[in-house]
Amino acid sequence: MTSRILTAAAWPYANGPRHIGHVSGFAVPADVFSRYQRMAGNDVLMVSGTDEHGTAIQVKADSEGVTARQTADKYHQVIVEDLQGLGLSYDLYTRTTTLNHRSVVQELFTSLHRNGYVVAKKQMGALSPSTGRTLADRYIEGECPFCGDPGARGDQCDNCGRQLDPIDLKNPRSRIDGEVPQFVETEHFFLDLPALAEQLQQWLATRTDWRPNVIRFSEQFAKELQPRAITRDLDWGVPIPLEGWSEASMKRIYVWFDAVIGYLSASVEWAKRVGDPDAWKKWWHDGGAESYYFMGKDNITFHTVIWPGILLGANGAGSLGGTPSDVLGTLDLPTEIVSSEFLTMSGSKFSSSRNKVIYVRDFLRDFGPDALRYYIAVAGPENQDTDFTWDEFVRRTNFELANEWGNLVNRSVSMAHKNVGSIPAAGDLTDADQALLDACAGGYATIGELLGRAKFKQAITEAMRIVSLANKYLSDEEPWKKKDDPARRDTILHVALQAVQDCNTLLTPFLPHAAQKVYEALGGTGVWAAQPEIVTVSEEGAPDYPVLMGDYASEAARWESAPIAVGTPLAKPTPIFAKLDETLGETGPEWAPVQAG
């Protein structure tokens, strides 16, 4: 039976180009998952966009001597191009500066306020002494008052998981310029999380199949909920939709509140763009879909506690009661949170300011998308922080992609082309022939089950194990020595090509660009694995902007073993993967940062 799947990938921030650490957490895993679900016959809606509001965008704009809007426009374009280059199959990748997003954010804010979960109160706000602007909580760091960690942020401590306010920190300083913040009294609206705590804790208790790190952080966070500010003294963001506040030039909705609502607003925008304005409801109402949220570990509690709290409050499901929005209705809470750890370099996080960064577009230019996608899947930070090294990348590319998978495709197709000119028919099968065919056919259930549970590393390891079996089969059966027995030679080649086709299907979610090439090498025509397209769209009353969309229903890839078509002409193949110069493993390309030790 067909299921509906909402894939909600975290929103990259528009204060610069994205690096490979970013896409290893939110982007590639979400796409692998979505591609598998589509191939399995499920109805997928994959949405996200560029997160463009907040202090960090204004700070970046100031440093570049442009407006915040110009900065957002610039980096949204860069990010769209990078994600398209990676082959991320978004049904819609949009942005938060749209009028549609503003409308949905304001509707949720209004619903929460009407239901009593948004309250105004005064607090001590942190300002930059040199600019007079609000310093966002995440841009203030200092010593955690609970565990003493020196790198705690003004919103939470990643070390102990506790929620914080900037004024709680010991020795606070601005992460932007090192200034000591100035704390002044200001009035803001707060999300009354304590009024939602009981319902959140009850709901979290039902999430027993989440990853252990996700459950651990979430349960700790939910035990100590405090009202959380959802407005800020800033002129760059979504206006507050209340009388007396909407006209205030320096009062805006806080970027964290606005950004998590993007999953919903992007779904609403997608429905409008495909000509069915109510279609989004199939993924958000009455348990009609399973929803999977993909992000790095630093965003866990925003998706497991804060976002569900917003949804509960807007639905009127907290301790204060209330009614759902007439516009949005009762909204479903997340099904699964798929959080990755950090991809690091030389033991620490990627950092543009410290020149410890590998940008996606540099990587794509020199190595293409699938080598990066493969590395993230097989050696990325799925369950623990993982150090990226050029040596490991070169080894994985040369010995696994090129030697194992690429060579299997090349020699199987090449021998069939040379000896037959087409896909040969099979004669009587031996036990060895049948064993390989059974291993390939059995891979669909095993690997599909792993992909459905977001176990990407295990899934691709199993797929490559089957590739190894196919390589061993060819080496053992030696079809090149069967010139005097063409029937046996053709049977071996038939079985090998069937294995290539099956392995290609099993690897398609991970390697969609290579999968298209292999499909064509086997004589296939048309689209096997569809790719996203950059489309410039319009919105009444606002400037045009680029988005990612795609026609994924047109692709031929299905999660099932299909018999290869005997007699299909085969051309001489070209290499699927190029081997890398092994000296790259020492320092990487010229543009790469130098790795320690």
XYZ file of C-alpha atoms in Angstrom:
597
model
C 0.000 0.000 0.000
C 1.290 3.444 -0.906
C 2.315 5.626 2.025
C 2.741 9.374 2.156
C 6.153 10.509 3.342
C 7.063 14.067 4.336
C 10.823 14.606 4.196
C 11.649 17.824 6.039
C 15.314 18.741 5.583
C 16.833 21.425 7.817
C 17.071 24.929 6.397
C 20.644 26.097 5.618
C 21.436 29.616 6.738
C 22.031 32.354 4.169
C 25.123 33.904 5.717
C 27.560 32.211 3.336
C 28.092 29.228 1.045
C 27.531 25.775 2.521
C 30.380 23.410 3.299
C 30.458 19.610 3.199
C 29.854 19.399 6.945
C 26.484 21.084 6.478
C 25.245 18.810 3.694
C 26.397 15.664 5.499
C 23.808 16.367 8.182
C 20.643 17.685 6.558
C 20.960 17.293 2.808
C 22.412 14.040 1.499
C 20.724 11.772 4.091
C 17.345 13.394 3.365
C 17.784 12.882 -0.365
C 18.907 9.245 -0.060
C 15.829 8.587 2.064
C 13.465 10.391 -0.317
C 14.822 8.717 -3.426
C 14.411 5.296 -1.837
C 10.849 6.064 -0.725
C 9.878 7.196 -4.227
C 11.441 4.086 -5.762
C 9.472 1.975 -3.252
C 6.264 3.499 -4.611
C 5.499 5.936 -1.814
C 4.158 9.462 -2.274
C 6.983 11.742 -1.128
C 7.002 15.460 -0.401
C 10.541 16.702 0.242
C 10.708 20.350 1.286
C 13.133 22.871 2.683
C 14.607 26.248 1.852
C 17.111 28.915 2.765
C 16.844 30.430 6.255
C 17.307 34.159 5.640
C 16.263 36.199 8.666
C 18.002 37.083 11.909
C 20.993 38.918 13.290
C 23.622 36.820 11.537
C 22.347 37.884 8.117
C 22.455 41.528 9.161
C 25.975 41.086 10.519
C 27.089 39.466 7.262
C 25.441 42.245 5.252
C 27.215 44.905 7.313
C 30.559 43.209 6.729
C 29.920 43.175 2.965
C 28.555 46.716 2.810
C 25.152 45.670 1.420
C 21.587 45.291 2.693
C 20.337 42.196 4.484
C 18.064 41.456 1.521
C 20.986 41.609 -0.891
C 22.948 39.188 1.293
C 19.990 36.813 1.454
C 19.525 36.993 -2.327
C 23.203 36.349 -2.957
C 23.606 33.312 -0.769
C 20.209 31.828 -1.553
C 21.318 31.696 -5.191
C 24.645 30.084 -4.226
C 22.987 27.506 -1.994
C 20.351 26.633 -4.592
C 23.065 26.008 -7.170
C 25.086 23.851 -4.774
C 22.125 21.716 -3.731
C 21.070 21.279 -7.342
C 24.620 20.214 -8.185
C 24.456 17.566 -5.445
C 21.281 16.186 -7.004
C 19.020 16.779 -4.010
C 15.524 15.875 -5.173
C 13.449 18.557 -3.461
C 9.821 18.843 -4.465
C 10.324 22.426 -3.364
C 13.379 24.172 -2.010
C 12.334 27.758 -1.329
C 13.275 30.577 1.070
C 11.960 32.376 4.159
C 11.714 35.858 2.633
C 8.572 34.949 0.655
C 5.190 36.497 1.362
C 3.799 32.972 1.610
C 6.204 32.121 4.432
C 5.426 35.386 6.216
C 1.710 34.610 6.039
C 2.052 31.086 7.482
C 4.394 32.256 10.269
C 2.025 35.050 11.242
C -0.953 32.672 11.202
C 0.772 30.279 13.613
C 1.878 33.167 15.831
C -1.710 34.470 15.911
C -3.091 31.002 16.744
C -0.653 30.568 19.613
C -1.410 34.049 20.917
C -5.168 33.503 20.707
C -4.838 30.193 22.575
C -2.797 31.832 25.321
C 0.574 30.240 24.591
C 2.235 33.510 23.574
C 2.595 36.096 26.314
C 4.320 39.480 26.490
C 6.823 40.205 29.211
C 9.895 42.263 29.839
C 13.379 40.824 29.902
C 16.989 41.852 29.822
C 18.058 41.782 26.193
C 21.603 41.633 24.905
C 22.699 44.453 22.617
C 25.913 45.045 20.726
C 27.518 48.151 22.271
C 28.990 49.182 18.911
C 25.878 48.780 16.716
C 22.923 48.990 19.120
C 21.341 45.914 17.519
C 20.119 42.830 19.332
C 22.644 40.035 19.650
C 20.898 36.775 18.899
C 21.160 34.219 21.715
C 23.144 31.863 19.501
C 25.730 34.575 18.895
C 26.562 34.953 22.553
C 28.747 32.405 24.249
C 30.260 31.949 27.662
C 30.511 29.530 30.550
C 27.455 27.368 31.301
C 26.184 28.121 34.832
C 25.209 24.461 35.303
C 28.053 22.317 33.941
C 30.796 24.912 33.454
C 31.322 24.199 29.757
C 33.169 27.256 28.359
C 31.466 27.105 24.942
C 27.813 27.329 25.973
C 25.566 29.478 23.782
C 22.999 32.001 24.900
C 20.107 29.677 24.014
C 21.377 26.316 25.265
C 24.408 24.343 26.359
C 25.229 21.530 23.949
C 27.291 19.829 26.620
C 24.550 19.352 29.229
C 21.494 20.110 27.083
C 20.011 22.779 29.342
C 18.022 25.725 28.017
C 19.691 29.071 28.780
C 19.265 32.819 28.487
C 22.272 34.946 27.533
C 22.241 36.729 30.890
C 22.696 33.330 32.618
C 26.131 32.831 31.051
C 29.270 33.562 32.995
C 31.734 35.823 31.177
C 29.446 36.320 28.140
C 30.929 37.586 24.888
C 29.790 38.136 21.338
C 30.781 35.369 18.942
C 30.774 37.997 16.193
C 33.426 40.387 17.467
C 34.244 39.377 21.048
C 32.439 42.358 22.603
C 30.895 42.017 26.029
C 27.118 42.403 25.478
C 25.167 45.244 27.016
C 21.991 44.029 28.750
C 18.974 46.384 28.647
C 15.313 45.937 29.551
C 13.008 45.343 26.589
C 9.532 43.866 26.043
C 9.014 40.738 23.931
C 6.628 37.900 23.312
C 7.432 34.490 24.763
C 6.283 31.000 23.870
C 4.876 29.563 27.103
C 6.633 26.212 26.924
C 5.812 25.285 30.566
C 2.111 25.319 29.575
C 2.993 22.712 26.934
C 5.464 20.693 29.007
C 3.132 17.917 30.198
C 1.794 17.239 26.713
C 5.310 17.359 25.236
C 6.654 14.887 27.781
C 3.740 12.523 27.152
C 4.333 12.708 23.430
C 8.105 12.226 23.778
C 7.469 9.079 25.820
C 5.898 7.538 22.706
C 8.999 8.185 20.561
C 10.779 4.993 21.627
C 12.310 4.228 18.208
C 14.218 7.506 17.834
C 18.003 7.485 17.804
C 19.406 7.342 21.369
C 21.152 10.710 21.121
C 17.917 12.355 19.999
C 15.891 10.886 22.870
C 18.564 11.762 25.444
C 18.834 15.435 24.489
C 15.095 15.857 24.070
C 14.034 14.329 27.375
C 16.584 16.391 29.294
C 15.508 19.578 27.528
C 11.791 18.907 28.098
C 12.283 18.502 31.870
C 13.402 22.093 32.383
C 11.298 24.129 29.973
C 11.144 27.880 30.435
C 9.206 30.516 28.454
C 11.205 31.202 25.317
C 11.406 34.571 23.533
C 9.974 34.505 20.017
C 10.469 38.179 19.114
C 13.593 40.312 18.881
C 14.730 43.948 18.626
C 15.676 43.836 14.967
C 14.489 45.322 11.683
C 15.167 42.206 9.558
C 12.531 39.490 9.884
C 8.809 38.714 9.893
C 6.697 41.529 11.401
C 4.688 40.762 14.553
C 1.008 40.482 13.471
C -0.576 42.307 16.416
C -1.955 45.815 16.744
C 0.659 48.171 18.114
C 3.480 45.784 17.231
C 3.234 45.304 13.472
C 4.272 48.916 12.850
C 7.267 48.776 15.193
C 10.369 49.156 13.040
C 12.676 47.346 15.462
C 10.457 44.443 16.566
C 10.447 41.230 14.554
C 9.678 37.542 15.052
C 12.775 35.683 16.177
C 14.489 33.744 13.393
C 14.384 30.370 15.162
C 10.577 30.535 15.443
C 10.186 31.639 11.851
C 12.594 29.000 10.467
C 11.043 25.843 11.969
C 7.684 26.886 10.533
C 9.345 26.738 7.105
C 8.547 23.037 6.721
C 4.865 23.893 6.816
C 5.088 27.076 4.737
C 7.154 25.289 2.068
C 4.504 22.561 1.871
C 1.812 25.223 1.438
C 3.860 26.973 -1.268
C 4.513 23.676 -3.082
C 0.784 22.971 -3.235
C 0.127 26.382 -4.776
C 2.913 25.904 -7.323
C 1.587 22.528 -8.514
C -1.907 24.003 -8.952
C -3.628 22.233 -6.024
C -3.646 24.691 -3.088
C -5.026 22.137 -0.597
C -2.628 19.309 -1.539
C -0.285 20.081 1.373
C -2.947 18.907 3.838
C -2.413 15.276 2.778
C 0.988 15.463 4.511
C -0.064 17.495 7.561
C -3.568 16.461 8.639
C -5.157 13.450 10.354
C -2.051 11.281 10.406
C -2.140 11.037 6.633
C 1.642 10.905 6.333
C 4.779 9.886 8.165
C 7.073 12.885 8.657
C 10.861 12.598 8.870
C 12.977 15.589 9.893
C 16.676 15.603 8.947
C 19.273 17.793 10.673
C 22.590 17.999 12.511
C 22.741 17.309 16.231
C 22.900 21.012 17.125
C 19.290 21.389 15.980
C 17.781 18.399 17.769
C 15.741 20.125 20.474
C 14.329 22.704 18.079
C 12.696 19.830 16.181
C 11.887 17.443 19.027
C 10.583 19.900 21.630
C 10.176 23.463 20.347
C 8.542 22.674 16.990
C 6.186 20.050 18.461
C 5.391 22.576 21.212
C 4.456 25.181 18.597
C 2.237 22.641 16.849
C 0.551 21.538 20.080
C -0.116 25.124 21.101
C -1.442 26.101 17.695
C -3.687 23.025 17.745
C -5.016 24.022 21.179
C -3.624 20.802 22.658
C -1.639 22.185 25.609
C -2.734 22.631 29.211
C -4.438 25.947 28.342
C -6.624 24.377 25.664
C -7.636 26.431 22.643
C -8.772 25.916 19.074
C -6.848 25.236 15.855
C -6.393 27.831 13.159
C -9.281 28.149 10.721
C -6.695 28.509 7.954
C -4.249 25.729 8.840
C -6.368 23.302 10.845
C -5.020 20.693 13.281
C -1.419 19.912 12.327
C 0.449 16.610 12.750
C 3.546 16.293 14.924
C 6.804 14.737 13.652
C 7.029 10.979 13.222
C 10.823 10.653 13.251
C 13.833 12.883 13.878
C 16.891 11.784 11.904
C 19.843 13.575 13.430
C 23.436 13.242 12.321
C 26.533 14.048 14.342
C 29.240 16.449 13.069
C 31.586 15.928 10.142
C 34.845 17.372 11.425
C 38.337 18.065 10.123
C 41.408 17.462 12.266
C 39.118 16.777 15.210
C 37.120 20.020 15.199
C 34.128 21.483 13.390
C 34.491 23.099 9.990
C 35.039 26.845 10.339
C 35.098 29.470 7.588
C 36.695 32.039 9.921
C 39.573 29.677 10.738
C 40.011 28.534 7.124
C 39.042 25.023 8.105
C 36.334 24.525 5.542
C 35.624 22.646 2.307
C 32.868 24.353 0.356
C 30.375 22.245 -1.555
C 30.896 24.009 -4.869
C 34.682 23.567 -4.753
C 34.197 19.883 -4.055
C 31.631 19.456 -6.837
C 33.826 21.265 -9.347
C 36.758 18.912 -8.839
C 35.166 15.610 -7.850
C 31.497 15.632 -8.849
C 28.469 14.901 -6.670
C 28.413 11.126 -6.283
C 31.885 10.766 -4.797
C 30.814 13.139 -2.008
C 27.415 11.473 -1.613
C 29.102 8.082 -1.321
C 31.625 9.297 1.243
C 28.900 10.852 3.397
C 26.833 7.663 3.259
C 29.597 5.157 3.952
C 31.949 7.169 6.160
C 29.909 10.141 7.344
C 28.743 11.210 10.816
C 25.556 9.164 11.017
C 26.035 8.000 14.601
C 29.153 9.791 15.858
C 31.413 12.717 15.002
C 33.590 11.669 12.068
C 36.781 13.259 10.798
C 36.979 13.951 7.070
C 40.398 13.215 5.593
C 41.525 13.460 2.003
C 43.326 10.147 2.357
C 40.087 8.393 3.295
C 38.186 10.157 0.522
C 40.748 9.130 -2.119
C 40.803 5.563 -0.833
C 37.022 5.242 -0.846
C 36.745 6.749 -4.320
C 39.523 4.703 -5.919
C 39.112 1.315 -4.290
C 35.369 1.185 -3.697
C 33.708 3.369 -6.329
C 36.198 3.029 -9.191
C 37.757 -0.419 -8.616
C 34.795 -2.280 -7.155
C 31.641 -0.736 -8.603
C 32.897 1.090 -11.689
C 35.089 -1.802 -12.766
C 32.237 -4.314 -12.366
C 30.062 -2.253 -14.690
C 32.841 -1.620 -17.192
C 34.111 -5.164 -17.615
C 30.643 -6.766 -17.636
C 29.271 -4.450 -20.313
C 32.564 -4.418 -22.228
C 32.766 -8.214 -22.515
C 29.134 -8.477 -23.569
C 29.605 -5.713 -26.145
C 32.762 -7.309 -27.531
C 31.508 -10.889 -27.686
C 27.793 -10.502 -28.377
C 27.025 -6.846 -29.070
C 23.923 -6.992 -26.903
C 22.609 -8.455 -23.662
C 23.023 -12.208 -24.159
C 20.495 -14.869 -23.248
C 21.165 -17.231 -20.368
C 21.375 -21.000 -20.692
C 21.211 -23.475 -17.835
C 22.163 -21.889 -14.522
C 24.746 -23.339 -12.174
C 24.613 -23.124 -8.401
C 27.089 -20.233 -8.576
C 24.886 -18.384 -11.063
C 21.785 -18.830 -8.927
C 23.585 -17.878 -5.721
C 24.545 -14.475 -7.135
C 21.079 -13.855 -8.534
C 19.539 -14.769 -5.175
C 21.928 -12.455 -3.324
C 20.976 -9.572 -5.609
C 17.244 -10.237 -5.327
C 17.501 -10.574 -1.553
C 19.202 -7.201 -1.284
C 15.991 -5.294 -1.969
C 14.290 -6.383 1.252
C 17.397 -6.089 3.425
C 18.630 -2.754 2.115
C 15.133 -1.342 1.754
C 14.392 -2.083 5.403
C 17.608 -0.314 6.428
C 16.881 2.721 4.257
C 13.342 2.925 5.610
C 14.850 3.228 9.110
C 17.459 5.786 7.935
C 20.330 3.332 8.514
C 22.308 4.641 5.570
C 25.751 3.358 6.483
C 24.506 -0.187 6.964
C 22.456 0.019 3.774
C 25.273 1.122 1.483
C 27.701 -1.320 3.111
C 25.301 -4.148 2.284
C 24.888 -2.901 -1.290
C 28.645 -2.805 -1.764
C 28.913 -6.301 -0.286
C 26.704 -7.532 -3.129
C 28.902 -5.635 -5.606
C 31.870 -7.555 -4.177
C 30.014 -10.844 -4.639
C 29.423 -9.968 -8.289
C 33.093 -9.132 -8.799
C 34.139 -12.431 -7.199
C 31.650 -14.276 -9.400
C 33.197 -12.834 -12.559
C 36.716 -13.621 -11.380
C 35.762 -17.173 -10.434
C 33.758 -17.956 -13.590
C 36.269 -16.368 -16.014
C 34.002 -15.779 -19.042
C 37.013 -14.566 -21.044
C 38.269 -18.153 -21.016
C 35.036 -19.604 -22.452
C 35.655 -18.906 -26.142
C 35.105 -22.580 -26.897
C 31.861 -22.626 -24.929
C 29.921 -19.534 -26.038
C 26.698 -20.727 -24.390
C 28.378 -20.813 -20.984
C 30.175 -17.540 -21.644
C 26.881 -15.859 -22.516
C 25.192 -17.281 -19.422
C 27.930 -15.883 -17.194
C 27.687 -12.491 -18.880
C 23.892 -12.522 -18.615
C 24.085 -13.235 -14.886
C 26.783 -10.570 -14.429
C 24.715 -7.961 -16.264
C 21.644 -8.861 -14.223
C 23.758 -8.326 -11.106
C 24.953 -4.969 -12.455
C 21.375 -3.887 -13.057
C 20.283 -4.961 -9.577
C 23.286 -3.378 -7.875
C 22.642 -0.189 -9.810
C 19.077 -0.107 -8.522
C 20.247 -0.733 -4.960
C 22.789 2.087 -5.247
C 20.514 4.591 -7.020
C 19.399 6.467 -3.859
C 23.060 7.050 -2.985
C 24.541 7.583 -6.470
C 21.782 8.964 -8.716
C 24.098 10.555 -11.291
C 26.183 7.407 -11.729
C 22.995 5.335 -11.726
C 21.771 7.199 -14.799
C 25.069 6.419 -16.577
C 24.920 2.727 -15.651
C 21.298 2.542 -16.805
C 22.349 3.956 -20.171
C 25.384 1.630 -20.341
C 22.932 -1.284 -20.053
C 21.015 0.087 -23.036
C 18.368 2.000 -21.104
C 16.795 5.146 -22.536
C 15.032 8.042 -20.859
C 15.301 9.152 -17.239
C 16.293 6.556 -14.653
C 17.051 8.870 -11.706
C 15.469 12.311 -12.044
C 17.395 15.421 -11.034
C 16.128 18.689 -9.536
C 15.918 21.811 -11.666
C 16.445 25.457 -10.762
C 13.241 27.315 -11.602
C 12.646 31.048 -11.291
C 9.206 31.609 -9.782
C 6.967 34.604 -9.171
C 4.976 35.785 -6.188
C 2.515 38.644 -6.447
C 3.816 41.720 -4.674
C 7.380 40.404 -4.334
C 10.453 39.920 -6.543
C 11.045 36.693 -8.486
C 13.376 34.137 -6.921
C 14.961 30.766 -7.734
C 13.707 27.492 -6.252
C 14.465 23.812 -6.732
C 11.731 21.536 -8.062
C 11.656 18.334 -10.084
C 9.503 15.917 -12.054
C 10.388 12.777 -10.123
C 7.317 10.850 -11.249
C 8.901 10.578 -14.702
C 11.881 8.495 -13.577
C 12.055 4.782 -14.342
C 13.811 3.654 -11.149
C 11.764 1.250 -9.025
C 12.787 -0.651 -5.895
C 12.451 -4.089 -7.431
C 14.449 -6.565 -9.456
C 13.499 -6.497 -13.127
C 14.878 -9.023 -15.649
C 17.358 -7.531 -18.068
C 16.089 -7.325 -21.647
C 17.864 -9.940 -23.769
C 18.935 -8.531 -27.125
C 19.281 -4.918 -25.988
C 22.237 -3.471 -27.945
C 25.272 -2.549 -25.869
C 27.827 0.098 -26.804
C 31.429 0.161 -25.642
C 31.241 1.590 -22.109
C 33.076 4.580 -20.733
C 34.332 4.650 -17.111
C 31.668 5.517 -14.556
C 34.181 6.828 -12.026
C 37.627 8.300 -12.628
C 40.382 7.278 -10.240
C 41.973 10.089 -8.262
C 45.665 10.857 -8.016
C 46.719 9.154 -4.798
C 48.929 12.105 -3.866
C 45.704 14.031 -3.208
C 45.381 11.942 -0.084
C 48.342 13.722 1.484
C 47.114 17.334 1.454
C 44.057 17.445 -0.785
C 43.702 19.833 -3.751
C 45.474 23.205 -3.798
C 42.392 25.076 -2.620
C 41.814 22.789 0.395
C 42.781 23.752 3.954
C 45.813 22.001 5.365
C 44.961 19.159 7.734
C 46.699 18.743 11.047
C 48.956 15.774 11.678
